[in-house]
């Protein structure tokens, strides 16, 4: 059901929304215990200066590279995504 809703929202979204430029970089974020977690930071590049709404996702599994579809979906709409 969730995939159907996301698919429908993509169909109903104007094409101009997908023209947003964005960039992704990997950074190591230190935790309280000294452990550093690899984090992909997705940021819109052709928007006005912040503040931006932020979505943070942590996963115990391999985060992959800067090609996460859902992160790209939100960053193209003006969010900063940390994954």
Short mmCIF file of C-alpha atoms in Angstrom, two decimals:
data_model
loop_
_atom_site.label_atom_id
_atom_site.label_comp_id
_atom_site.label_asym_id
_atom_site.label_seq_id
_atom_site.Cartn_x
_atom_site.Cartn_y
_atom_site.Cartn_z
CA UNK A 1 0.00 0.00 0.00
CA UNK A 2 2.82 2.40 0.91
CA UNK A 3 4.53 1.86 -2.45
CA UNK A 4 1.25 2.55 -4.23
CA UNK A 5 0.83 5.85 -2.37
CA UNK A 6 4.43 6.92 -3.10
CA UNK A 7 3.99 5.96 -6.75
CA UNK A 8 0.78 7.94 -7.02
CA UNK A 9 2.40 10.98 -5.38
CA UNK A 10 5.27 10.79 -7.89
CA UNK A 11 2.83 10.75 -10.80
CA UNK A 12 0.92 13.75 -9.43
CA UNK A 13 4.08 15.79 -8.70
CA UNK A 14 4.98 18.48 -11.28
CA UNK A 15 8.13 17.76 -13.30
CA UNK A 16 9.68 21.09 -12.22
CA UNK A 17 10.01 19.75 -8.67
CA UNK A 18 12.44 17.09 -9.88
CA UNK A 19 14.70 19.77 -11.36
CA UNK A 20 16.08 20.68 -7.92
CA UNK A 21 19.85 20.34 -7.72
CA UNK A 22 21.30 18.52 -4.75
CA UNK A 23 24.58 17.22 -3.47
CA UNK A 24 25.63 14.36 -1.25
CA UNK A 25 28.73 13.90 0.87
CA UNK A 26 29.83 11.35 3.43
CA UNK A 27 30.97 12.46 6.85
CA UNK A 28 31.87 10.65 10.07
CA UNK A 29 29.65 11.72 12.98
CA UNK A 30 31.10 11.15 16.50
CA UNK A 31 28.81 9.60 19.13
CA UNK A 32 29.07 10.10 22.91
CA UNK A 33 31.06 6.88 23.37
CA UNK A 34 33.64 7.93 20.77
CA UNK A 35 32.31 5.69 17.99
CA UNK A 36 32.13 7.39 14.61
CA UNK A 37 29.20 6.57 12.35
CA UNK A 38 29.39 7.02 8.58
CA UNK A 39 26.63 9.39 7.47
CA UNK A 40 25.52 10.50 4.02
CA UNK A 41 24.42 14.14 4.01
CA UNK A 42 22.04 15.05 1.18
CA UNK A 43 21.55 18.83 0.74
CA UNK A 44 19.68 20.93 -1.83
CA UNK A 45 22.08 23.24 -3.67
CA UNK A 46 19.87 25.68 -5.58
CA UNK A 47 17.59 26.68 -2.71
CA UNK A 48 17.68 29.76 -0.53
CA UNK A 49 19.92 29.73 2.52
CA UNK A 50 18.46 27.65 5.39
CA UNK A 51 17.10 26.80 7.76
CA UNK A 52 15.99 23.54 6.20
CA UNK A 53 13.77 20.82 7.65
CA UNK A 54 15.90 17.74 8.41
CA UNK A 55 15.12 14.03 8.15
CA UNK A 56 17.48 11.71 10.06
CA UNK A 57 17.58 7.98 9.40
CA UNK A 58 19.88 5.53 11.19
CA UNK A 59 20.23 1.93 10.10
CA UNK A 60 22.25 -0.93 11.57
CA UNK A 61 22.78 -2.23 8.04
CA UNK A 62 25.03 -1.04 5.22
CA UNK A 63 23.89 2.48 4.32
CA UNK A 64 25.14 2.11 0.74
CA UNK A 65 26.30 5.13 -1.22
CA UNK A 66 24.64 8.45 -2.10
CA UNK A 67 22.05 6.71 -4.29
CA UNK A 68 19.25 6.12 -1.79
CA UNK A 69 15.97 6.72 -3.68
CA UNK A 70 13.89 7.94 -0.74
CA UNK A 71 16.61 10.37 0.39
CA UNK A 72 16.82 11.79 -3.13
CA UNK A 73 13.03 12.14 -3.19
CA UNK A 74 13.04 14.38 -0.10
CA UNK A 75 16.18 16.39 -0.87
CA UNK A 76 14.72 17.36 -4.25
CA UNK A 77 11.82 18.88 -2.31
CA UNK A 78 13.96 21.08 -0.05
CA UNK A 79 14.77 18.79 2.89
CA UNK A 80 18.20 17.94 4.26
CA UNK A 81 18.51 14.17 4.70
CA UNK A 82 21.04 12.50 7.01
CA UNK A 83 21.35 8.76 6.41
#
